[in-house]
Tab-separated table of C-alpha atoms in Angstrom:
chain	number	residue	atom	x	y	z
E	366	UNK	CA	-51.680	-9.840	-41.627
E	367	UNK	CA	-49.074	-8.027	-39.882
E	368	UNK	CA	-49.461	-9.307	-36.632
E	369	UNK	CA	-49.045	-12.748	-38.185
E	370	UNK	CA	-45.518	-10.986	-39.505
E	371	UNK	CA	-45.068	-10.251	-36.775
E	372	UNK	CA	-45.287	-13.265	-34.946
E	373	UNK	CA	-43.252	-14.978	-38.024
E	374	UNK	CA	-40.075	-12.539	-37.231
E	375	UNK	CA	-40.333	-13.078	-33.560
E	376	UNK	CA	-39.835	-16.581	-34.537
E	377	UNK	CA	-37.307	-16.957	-36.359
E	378	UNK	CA	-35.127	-14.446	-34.379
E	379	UNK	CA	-35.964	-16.802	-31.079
E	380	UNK	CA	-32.941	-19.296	-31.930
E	381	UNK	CA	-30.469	-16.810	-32.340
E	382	UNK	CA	-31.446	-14.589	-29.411
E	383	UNK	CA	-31.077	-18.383	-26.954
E	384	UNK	CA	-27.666	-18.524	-28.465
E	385	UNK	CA	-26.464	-15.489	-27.676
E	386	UNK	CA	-28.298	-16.012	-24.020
E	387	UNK	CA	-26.011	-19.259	-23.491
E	388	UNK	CA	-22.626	-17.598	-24.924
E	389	UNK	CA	-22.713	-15.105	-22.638
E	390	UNK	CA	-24.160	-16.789	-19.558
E	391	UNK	CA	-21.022	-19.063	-20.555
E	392	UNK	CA	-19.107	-16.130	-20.268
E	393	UNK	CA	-20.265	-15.102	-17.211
E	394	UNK	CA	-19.642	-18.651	-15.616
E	395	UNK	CA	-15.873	-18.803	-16.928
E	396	UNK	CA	-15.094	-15.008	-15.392
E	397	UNK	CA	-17.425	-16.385	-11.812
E	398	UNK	CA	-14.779	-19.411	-12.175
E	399	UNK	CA	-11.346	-16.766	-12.735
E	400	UNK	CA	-12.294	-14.743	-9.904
E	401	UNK	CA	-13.364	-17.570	-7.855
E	402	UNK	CA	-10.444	-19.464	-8.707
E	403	UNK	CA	-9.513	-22.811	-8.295
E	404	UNK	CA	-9.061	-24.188	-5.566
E	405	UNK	CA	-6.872	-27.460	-4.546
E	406	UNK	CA	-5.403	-29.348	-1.544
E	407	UNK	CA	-2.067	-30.191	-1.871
E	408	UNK	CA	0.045	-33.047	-0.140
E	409	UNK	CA	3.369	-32.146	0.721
E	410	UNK	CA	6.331	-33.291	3.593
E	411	UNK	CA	4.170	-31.624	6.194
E	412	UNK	CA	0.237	-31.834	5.571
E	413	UNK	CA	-2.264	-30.684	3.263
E	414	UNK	CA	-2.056	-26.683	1.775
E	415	UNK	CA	-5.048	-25.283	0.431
E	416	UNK	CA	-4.292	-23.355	-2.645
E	417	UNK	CA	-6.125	-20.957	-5.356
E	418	UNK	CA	-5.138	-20.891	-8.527
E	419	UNK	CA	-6.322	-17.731	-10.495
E	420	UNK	CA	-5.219	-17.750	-14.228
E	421	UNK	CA	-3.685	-20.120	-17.097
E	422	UNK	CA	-1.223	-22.276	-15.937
E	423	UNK	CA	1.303	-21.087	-18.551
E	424	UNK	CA	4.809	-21.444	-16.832
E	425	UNK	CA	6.569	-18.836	-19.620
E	426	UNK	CA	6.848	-16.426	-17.005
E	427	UNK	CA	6.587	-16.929	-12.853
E	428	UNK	CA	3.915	-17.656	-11.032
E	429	UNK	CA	2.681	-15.039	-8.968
E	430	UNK	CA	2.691	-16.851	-4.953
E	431	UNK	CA	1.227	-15.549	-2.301
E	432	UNK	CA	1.197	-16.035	1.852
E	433	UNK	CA	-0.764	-14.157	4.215
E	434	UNK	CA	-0.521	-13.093	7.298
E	435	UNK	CA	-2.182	-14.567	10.862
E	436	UNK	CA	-5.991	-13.450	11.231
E	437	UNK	CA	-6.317	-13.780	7.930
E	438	UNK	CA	-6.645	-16.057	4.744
E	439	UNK	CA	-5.995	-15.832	0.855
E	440	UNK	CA	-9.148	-14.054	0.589
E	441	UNK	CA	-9.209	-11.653	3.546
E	442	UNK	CA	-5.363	-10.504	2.867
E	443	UNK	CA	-4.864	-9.994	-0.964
E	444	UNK	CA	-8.306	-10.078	-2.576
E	445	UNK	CA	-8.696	-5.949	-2.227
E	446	UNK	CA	-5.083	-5.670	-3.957
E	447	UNK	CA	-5.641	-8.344	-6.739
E	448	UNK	CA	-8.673	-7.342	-7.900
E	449	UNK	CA	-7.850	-3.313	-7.679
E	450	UNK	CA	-8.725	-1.857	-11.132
E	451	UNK	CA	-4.644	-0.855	-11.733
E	452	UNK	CA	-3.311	-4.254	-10.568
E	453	UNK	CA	-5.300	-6.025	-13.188
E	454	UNK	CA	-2.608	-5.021	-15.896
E	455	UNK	CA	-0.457	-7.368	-13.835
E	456	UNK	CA	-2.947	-9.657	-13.293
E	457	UNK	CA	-3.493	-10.714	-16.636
E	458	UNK	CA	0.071	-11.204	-17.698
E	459	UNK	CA	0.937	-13.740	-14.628
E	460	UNK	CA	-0.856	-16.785	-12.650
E	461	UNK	CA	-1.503	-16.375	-9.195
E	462	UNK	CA	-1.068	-18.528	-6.961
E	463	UNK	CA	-2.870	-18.191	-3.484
E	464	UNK	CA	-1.584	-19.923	-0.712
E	465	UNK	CA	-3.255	-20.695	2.857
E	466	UNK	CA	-1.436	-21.558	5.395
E	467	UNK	CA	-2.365	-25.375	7.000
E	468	UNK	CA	-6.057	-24.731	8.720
E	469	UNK	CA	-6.387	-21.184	7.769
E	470	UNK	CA	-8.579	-21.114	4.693
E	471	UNK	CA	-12.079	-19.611	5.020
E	472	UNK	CA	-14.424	-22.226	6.623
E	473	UNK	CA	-11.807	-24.937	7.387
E	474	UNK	CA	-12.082	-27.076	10.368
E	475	UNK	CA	-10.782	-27.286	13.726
E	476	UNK	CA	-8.041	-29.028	13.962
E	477	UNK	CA	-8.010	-31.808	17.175
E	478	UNK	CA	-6.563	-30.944	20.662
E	479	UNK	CA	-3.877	-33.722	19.215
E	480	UNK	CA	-2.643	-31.636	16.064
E	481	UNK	CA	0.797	-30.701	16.199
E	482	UNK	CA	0.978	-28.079	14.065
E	483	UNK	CA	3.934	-27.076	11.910
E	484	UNK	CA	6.866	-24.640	12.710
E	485	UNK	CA	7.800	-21.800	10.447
E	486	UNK	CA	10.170	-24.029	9.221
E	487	UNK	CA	8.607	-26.385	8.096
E	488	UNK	CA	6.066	-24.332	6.471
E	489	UNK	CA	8.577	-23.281	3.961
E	490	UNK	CA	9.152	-26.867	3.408
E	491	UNK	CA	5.745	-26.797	1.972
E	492	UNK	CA	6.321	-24.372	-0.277
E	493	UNK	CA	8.046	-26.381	-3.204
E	494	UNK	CA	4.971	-29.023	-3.159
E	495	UNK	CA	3.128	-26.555	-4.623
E	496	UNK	CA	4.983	-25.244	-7.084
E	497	UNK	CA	5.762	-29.386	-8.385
E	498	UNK	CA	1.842	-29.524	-7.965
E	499	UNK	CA	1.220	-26.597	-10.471
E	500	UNK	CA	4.396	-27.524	-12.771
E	501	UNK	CA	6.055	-23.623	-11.916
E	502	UNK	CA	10.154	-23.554	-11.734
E	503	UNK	CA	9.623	-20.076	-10.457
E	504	UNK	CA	7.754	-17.779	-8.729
E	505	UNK	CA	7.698	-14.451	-7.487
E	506	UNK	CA	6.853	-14.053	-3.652
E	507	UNK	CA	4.057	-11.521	-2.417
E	508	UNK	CA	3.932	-12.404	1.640
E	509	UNK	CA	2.690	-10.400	4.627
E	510	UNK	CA	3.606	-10.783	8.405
E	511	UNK	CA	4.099	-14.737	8.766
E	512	UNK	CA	3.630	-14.993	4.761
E	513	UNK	CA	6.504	-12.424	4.417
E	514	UNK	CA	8.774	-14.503	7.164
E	515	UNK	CA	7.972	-18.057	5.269
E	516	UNK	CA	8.933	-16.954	1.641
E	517	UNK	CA	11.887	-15.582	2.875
E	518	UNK	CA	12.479	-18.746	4.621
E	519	UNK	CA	11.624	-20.410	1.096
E	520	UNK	CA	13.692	-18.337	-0.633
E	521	UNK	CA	16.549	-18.587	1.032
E	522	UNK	CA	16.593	-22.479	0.760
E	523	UNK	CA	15.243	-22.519	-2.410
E	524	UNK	CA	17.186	-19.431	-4.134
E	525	UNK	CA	16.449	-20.898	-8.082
E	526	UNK	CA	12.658	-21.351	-7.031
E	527	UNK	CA	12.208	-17.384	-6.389
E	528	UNK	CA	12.586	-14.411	-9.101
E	529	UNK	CA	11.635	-11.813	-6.902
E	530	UNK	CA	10.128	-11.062	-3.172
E	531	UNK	CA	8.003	-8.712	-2.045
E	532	UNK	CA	7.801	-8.387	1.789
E	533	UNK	CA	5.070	-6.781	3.822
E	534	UNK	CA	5.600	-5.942	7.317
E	535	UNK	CA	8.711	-8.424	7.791
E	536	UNK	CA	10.381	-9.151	10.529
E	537	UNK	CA	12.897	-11.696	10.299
E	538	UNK	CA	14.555	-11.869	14.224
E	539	UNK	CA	12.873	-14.043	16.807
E	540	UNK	CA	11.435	-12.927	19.412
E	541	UNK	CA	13.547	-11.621	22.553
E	542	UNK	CA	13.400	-12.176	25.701
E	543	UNK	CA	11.143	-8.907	26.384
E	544	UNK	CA	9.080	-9.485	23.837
E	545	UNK	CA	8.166	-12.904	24.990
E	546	UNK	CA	7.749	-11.254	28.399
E	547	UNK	CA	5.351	-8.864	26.672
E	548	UNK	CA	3.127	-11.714	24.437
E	549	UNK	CA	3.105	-14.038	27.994
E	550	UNK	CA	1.582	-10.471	29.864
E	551	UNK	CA	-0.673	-9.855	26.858
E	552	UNK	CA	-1.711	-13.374	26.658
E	553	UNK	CA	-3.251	-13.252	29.713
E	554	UNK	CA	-4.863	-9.372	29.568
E	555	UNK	CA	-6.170	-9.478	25.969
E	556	UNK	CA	-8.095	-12.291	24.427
E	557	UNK	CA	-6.676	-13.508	21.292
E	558	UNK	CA	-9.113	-11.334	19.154
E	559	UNK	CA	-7.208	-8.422	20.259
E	560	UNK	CA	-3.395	-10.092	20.308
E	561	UNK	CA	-4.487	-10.770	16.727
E	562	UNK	CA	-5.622	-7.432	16.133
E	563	UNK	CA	-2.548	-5.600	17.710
E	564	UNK	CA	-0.302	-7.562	15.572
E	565	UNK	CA	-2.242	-6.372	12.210
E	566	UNK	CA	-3.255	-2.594	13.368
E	567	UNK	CA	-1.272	0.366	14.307
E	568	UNK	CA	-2.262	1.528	17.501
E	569	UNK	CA	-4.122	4.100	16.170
E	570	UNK	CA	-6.171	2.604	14.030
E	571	UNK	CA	-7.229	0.397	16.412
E	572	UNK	CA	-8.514	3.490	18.414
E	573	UNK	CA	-9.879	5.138	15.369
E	574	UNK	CA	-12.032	1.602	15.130
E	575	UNK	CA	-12.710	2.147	11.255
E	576	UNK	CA	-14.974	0.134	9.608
E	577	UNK	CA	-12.217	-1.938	8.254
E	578	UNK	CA	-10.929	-3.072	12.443
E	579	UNK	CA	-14.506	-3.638	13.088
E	580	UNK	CA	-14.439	-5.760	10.412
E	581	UNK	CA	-12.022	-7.774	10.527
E	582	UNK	CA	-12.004	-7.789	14.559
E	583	UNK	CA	-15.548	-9.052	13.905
E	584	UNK	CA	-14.459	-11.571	11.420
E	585	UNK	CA	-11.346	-13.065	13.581
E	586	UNK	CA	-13.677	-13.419	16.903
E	587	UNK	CA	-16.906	-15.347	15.035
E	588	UNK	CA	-14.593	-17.665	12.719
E	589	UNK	CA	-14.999	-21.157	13.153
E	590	UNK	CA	-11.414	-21.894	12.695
E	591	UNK	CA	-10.101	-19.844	15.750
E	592	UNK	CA	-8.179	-22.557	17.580
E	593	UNK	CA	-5.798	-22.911	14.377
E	594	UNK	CA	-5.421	-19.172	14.299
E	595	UNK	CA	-4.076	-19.511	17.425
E	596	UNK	CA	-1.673	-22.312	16.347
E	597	UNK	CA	-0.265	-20.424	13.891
E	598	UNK	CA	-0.083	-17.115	15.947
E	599	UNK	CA	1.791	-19.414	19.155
E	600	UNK	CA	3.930	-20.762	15.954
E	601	UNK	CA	4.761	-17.262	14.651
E	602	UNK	CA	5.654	-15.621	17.837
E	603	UNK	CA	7.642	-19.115	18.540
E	604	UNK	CA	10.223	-18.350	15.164
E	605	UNK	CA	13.782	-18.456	14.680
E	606	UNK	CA	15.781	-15.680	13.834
E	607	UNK	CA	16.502	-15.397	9.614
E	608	UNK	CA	19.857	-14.420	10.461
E	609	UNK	CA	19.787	-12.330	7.291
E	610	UNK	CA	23.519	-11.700	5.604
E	611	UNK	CA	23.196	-9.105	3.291
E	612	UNK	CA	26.093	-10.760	0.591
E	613	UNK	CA	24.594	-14.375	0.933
E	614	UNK	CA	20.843	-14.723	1.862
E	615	UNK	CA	18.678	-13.521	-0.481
E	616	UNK	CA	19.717	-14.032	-4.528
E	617	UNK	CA	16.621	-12.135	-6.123
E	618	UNK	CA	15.295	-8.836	-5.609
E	619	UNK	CA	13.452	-7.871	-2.353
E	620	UNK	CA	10.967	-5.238	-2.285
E	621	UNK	CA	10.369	-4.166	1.474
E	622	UNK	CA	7.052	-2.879	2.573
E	623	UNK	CA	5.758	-0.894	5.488
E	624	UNK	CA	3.121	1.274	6.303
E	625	UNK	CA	4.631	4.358	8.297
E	626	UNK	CA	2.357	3.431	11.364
E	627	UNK	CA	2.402	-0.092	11.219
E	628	UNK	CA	3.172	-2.380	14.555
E	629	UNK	CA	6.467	-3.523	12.551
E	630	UNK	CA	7.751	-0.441	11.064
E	631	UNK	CA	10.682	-0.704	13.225
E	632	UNK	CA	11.621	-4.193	12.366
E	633	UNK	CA	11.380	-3.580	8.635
E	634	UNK	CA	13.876	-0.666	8.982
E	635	UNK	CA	16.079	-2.946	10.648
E	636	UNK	CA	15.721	-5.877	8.141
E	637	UNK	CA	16.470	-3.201	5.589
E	638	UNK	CA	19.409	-2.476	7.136
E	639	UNK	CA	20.776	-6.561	7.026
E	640	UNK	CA	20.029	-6.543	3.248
E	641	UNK	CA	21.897	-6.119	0.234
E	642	UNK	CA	21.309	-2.349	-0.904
E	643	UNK	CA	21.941	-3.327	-4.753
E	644	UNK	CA	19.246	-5.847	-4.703
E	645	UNK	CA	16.493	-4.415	-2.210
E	646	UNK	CA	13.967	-1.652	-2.347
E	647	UNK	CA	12.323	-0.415	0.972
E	648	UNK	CA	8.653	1.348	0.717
E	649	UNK	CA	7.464	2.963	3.916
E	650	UNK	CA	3.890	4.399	2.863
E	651	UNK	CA	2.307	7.149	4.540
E	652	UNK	CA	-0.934	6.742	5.722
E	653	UNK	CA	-0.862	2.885	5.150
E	654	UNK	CA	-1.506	1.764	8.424
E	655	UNK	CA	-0.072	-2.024	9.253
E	656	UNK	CA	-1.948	-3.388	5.924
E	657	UNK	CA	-1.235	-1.564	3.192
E	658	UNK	CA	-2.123	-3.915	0.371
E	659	UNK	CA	-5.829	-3.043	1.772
E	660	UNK	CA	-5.719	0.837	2.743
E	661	UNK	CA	-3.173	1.522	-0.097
E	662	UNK	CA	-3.651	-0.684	-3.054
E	663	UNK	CA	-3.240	1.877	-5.711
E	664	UNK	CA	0.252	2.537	-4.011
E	665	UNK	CA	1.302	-0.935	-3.351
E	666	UNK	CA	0.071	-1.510	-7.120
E	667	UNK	CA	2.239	1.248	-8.483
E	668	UNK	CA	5.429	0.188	-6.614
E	669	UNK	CA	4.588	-3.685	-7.777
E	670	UNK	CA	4.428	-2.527	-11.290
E	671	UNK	CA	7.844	-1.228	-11.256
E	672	UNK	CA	9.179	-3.928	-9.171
E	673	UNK	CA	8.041	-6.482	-12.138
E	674	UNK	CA	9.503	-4.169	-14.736
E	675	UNK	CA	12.704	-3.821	-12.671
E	676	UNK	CA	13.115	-8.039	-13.224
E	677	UNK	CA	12.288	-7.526	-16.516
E	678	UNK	CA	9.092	-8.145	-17.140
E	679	UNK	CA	6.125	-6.023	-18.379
E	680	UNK	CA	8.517	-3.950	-20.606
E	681	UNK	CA	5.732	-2.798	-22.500
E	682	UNK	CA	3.936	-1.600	-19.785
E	683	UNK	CA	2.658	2.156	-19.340
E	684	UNK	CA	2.356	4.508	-16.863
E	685	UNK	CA	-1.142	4.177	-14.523
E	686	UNK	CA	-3.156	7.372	-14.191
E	687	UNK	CA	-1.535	7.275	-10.456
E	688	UNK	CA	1.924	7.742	-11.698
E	689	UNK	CA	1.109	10.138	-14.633
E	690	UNK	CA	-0.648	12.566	-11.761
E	691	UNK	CA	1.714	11.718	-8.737
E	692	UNK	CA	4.747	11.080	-10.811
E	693	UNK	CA	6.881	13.422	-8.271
E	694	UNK	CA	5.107	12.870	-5.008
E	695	UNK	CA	5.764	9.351	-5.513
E	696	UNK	CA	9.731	9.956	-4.397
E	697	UNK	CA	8.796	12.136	-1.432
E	698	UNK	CA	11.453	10.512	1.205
E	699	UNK	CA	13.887	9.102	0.225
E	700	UNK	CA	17.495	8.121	2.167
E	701	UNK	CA	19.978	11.310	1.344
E	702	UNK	CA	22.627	8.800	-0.532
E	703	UNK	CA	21.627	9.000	-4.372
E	704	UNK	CA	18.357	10.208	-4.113
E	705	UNK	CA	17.542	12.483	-7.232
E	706	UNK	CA	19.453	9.272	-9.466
E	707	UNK	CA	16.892	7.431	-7.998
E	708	UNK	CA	13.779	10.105	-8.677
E	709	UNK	CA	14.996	9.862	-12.401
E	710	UNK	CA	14.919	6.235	-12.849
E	711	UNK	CA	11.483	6.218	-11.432
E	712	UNK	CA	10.350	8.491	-13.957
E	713	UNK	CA	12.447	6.611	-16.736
E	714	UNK	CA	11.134	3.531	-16.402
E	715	UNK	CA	7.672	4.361	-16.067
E	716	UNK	CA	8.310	6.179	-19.891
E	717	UNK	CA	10.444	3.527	-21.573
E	718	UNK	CA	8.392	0.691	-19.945
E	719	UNK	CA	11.206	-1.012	-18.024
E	720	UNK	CA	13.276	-0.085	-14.909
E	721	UNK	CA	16.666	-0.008	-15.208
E	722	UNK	CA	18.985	-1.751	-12.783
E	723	UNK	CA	19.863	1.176	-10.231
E	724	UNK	CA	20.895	0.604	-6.060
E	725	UNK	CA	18.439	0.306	-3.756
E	726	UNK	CA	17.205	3.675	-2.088
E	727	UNK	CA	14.509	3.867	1.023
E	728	UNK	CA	10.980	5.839	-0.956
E	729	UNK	CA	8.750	7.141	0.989
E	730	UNK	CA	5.459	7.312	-0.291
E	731	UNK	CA	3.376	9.932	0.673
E	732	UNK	CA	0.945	10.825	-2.174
């Protein structure tokens, strides 16, 4: 008799038990789907972008846009940041909006001996497709290396389109006359594995050979899609100077980013030099190396934070565990002109949950 009660209350929970099963294996499809994303391939001026959207498409606040660098797709440059536990406070509040550059998406083909592909230019020209596409009037701009040289190419032909920009490893001049000598020598010493690799590492960590070099050394040699890697690297190195004025060419604020050993370090100091000091903010990060949205994301993620805030946004926001514990390493350099007003508003608007308008100082981060 009580086995058959048994059996009876087995039963009659079975129903309830499936349901439960299929809500939350629906569940766990629609969060595989977020943090896959989705993906599209969008026609614009120039060919076809491949994008990933992650998020709602509400437009009541920016769109979140990113460009990576060469060597390296959506995925490879920004995933480690984006999905850091910190940067999922900003996550949630904005759509993101991943964008590859034409032939540089994971797994995408070779493009013919034929292809011309597109100049730096006319990469930017691409930009506003998307944005139509995805029904966003604005966006703020995350770009590294050649992502960080195309938004500001975007941005300073589309100046309503862009809130805000934050530049990794930017250098906006062409190249000169002994840099080209340099590329033509290395061109023919190095195989394009390692021109690749020079242009993302610091010299020493590409002695160090971490597991990250090896891995993305091992990545850029075996991908299927080398020849357009190439492109866009002979592209890149083949760019115009931004001619940057500091009273005329950007009209948002500019976050500049560098990693105190990085290959560019010297031509981000010198593009934060062109720019407007009331409008830009220039990181240098200790111990970053040249990609510091992967060997630094709870830095990056703090700085990001109160770059949103600054524009506004996020006013509710509190202060990480990062900034409650590093509050005063987090100003550990900065340039002599204002820099204790510039300590305090730090701390300020990490307490009041917005950043107050203040000029732009150089931080060092070395926490």
């Amino acid at each position: 008799m009580t086995t058959e009660m048994q059996e009876i209350a087995i039963t009659e929970e079975r129903p309830l038990l499936t349901g439960q099963a299929e809500a939350k294996d629906a569940e766990l499809a629609a969060r595989i789907l977020l943090d896959q994303g989705q993906e599209h391939s969008i026609e614009t001026p120039h060919g076809v972008l491949h994008v990933t959207l992650h998020g709602t498409r509400t437009t009541r606040r920016p769109a979140i846009l990113t460009f990576h660098d060469v060597g390296l797709d959506n995925k490879s440059c920004f995933s480690p940041l984006f999905k850091f536990e910190e940067m999922q406070e900003i996550v949630k509040n904005f759509t993101l909006i991943h964008v590859d550059a034409p032939g540089q998406e994971e797994g995408a083909a070779p493009f013919p001996g034929s292809y011309q592909y597109p100049s730096m230019d006319a990469i930017a020209e691409m930009i506003p497709s998307v944005l139509q596409f995805f029904n966003f009037r604005t966006v703020i701009g995350v770009g590294v290396g050649v992502g960080a040289y195309v938004l500001s190419k975007f941005a300073m032909a589309n100046p309503d389109s862009v809130e805000g920009l934050v530049l990794v490893n930017m250098d906006p001049n062409a190249r000169g006359w002994m840099d080209w000598a340099a590329q033509k020598l290395s061109s023919v010493t190095s195989s394009l594995t390692e021109q690749i690799m020079s242009h993302l590492f610091s010299q020493e960590e590409l002695s160090s050979n971490s597991d990250l070099v090896q891995s993305h050394r091992e990545r850029i040699s075996k991908a299927s899609n080398l020849v357009n890697m190439e492109l866009l690297w002979k592209t890149y190195n083949s760019r115009r100077d931004l001619n940057i004025d500091r009273s005329t060419s950007f009209k948002c604020p500019v976050m500049l980013v560098v990693g105190d050993q990085a290959p560019y370090e010297e031509a981000a100091v010198e593009c934060n030099s062109q720019m407007d000091p009331t409008t830009t903010s220039f990181l240098k990060m200790a111990d970053a190396g040249g990609l510091p949205q992967l060997t630094q994301p709870a830095k990056l993620t703090e700085a990001f934070k109160y770059f949103i805030q600054g524009m506004g946004y996020m006013a509710s926001s509190c202060m990480t565990r990062l900034s409650r514990s590093r509050t005063t390493s987090l100003s550990s350099s900065y340039s002599m002109e204002g820099s204790r007003s510039r300590s305090r508003t730090l701390s300020q608007g990490s307490q009041g949950g917005q950043m107050p308008p203040s000029p732009s100082q150089t931080m060092e981060v070395s926490c």
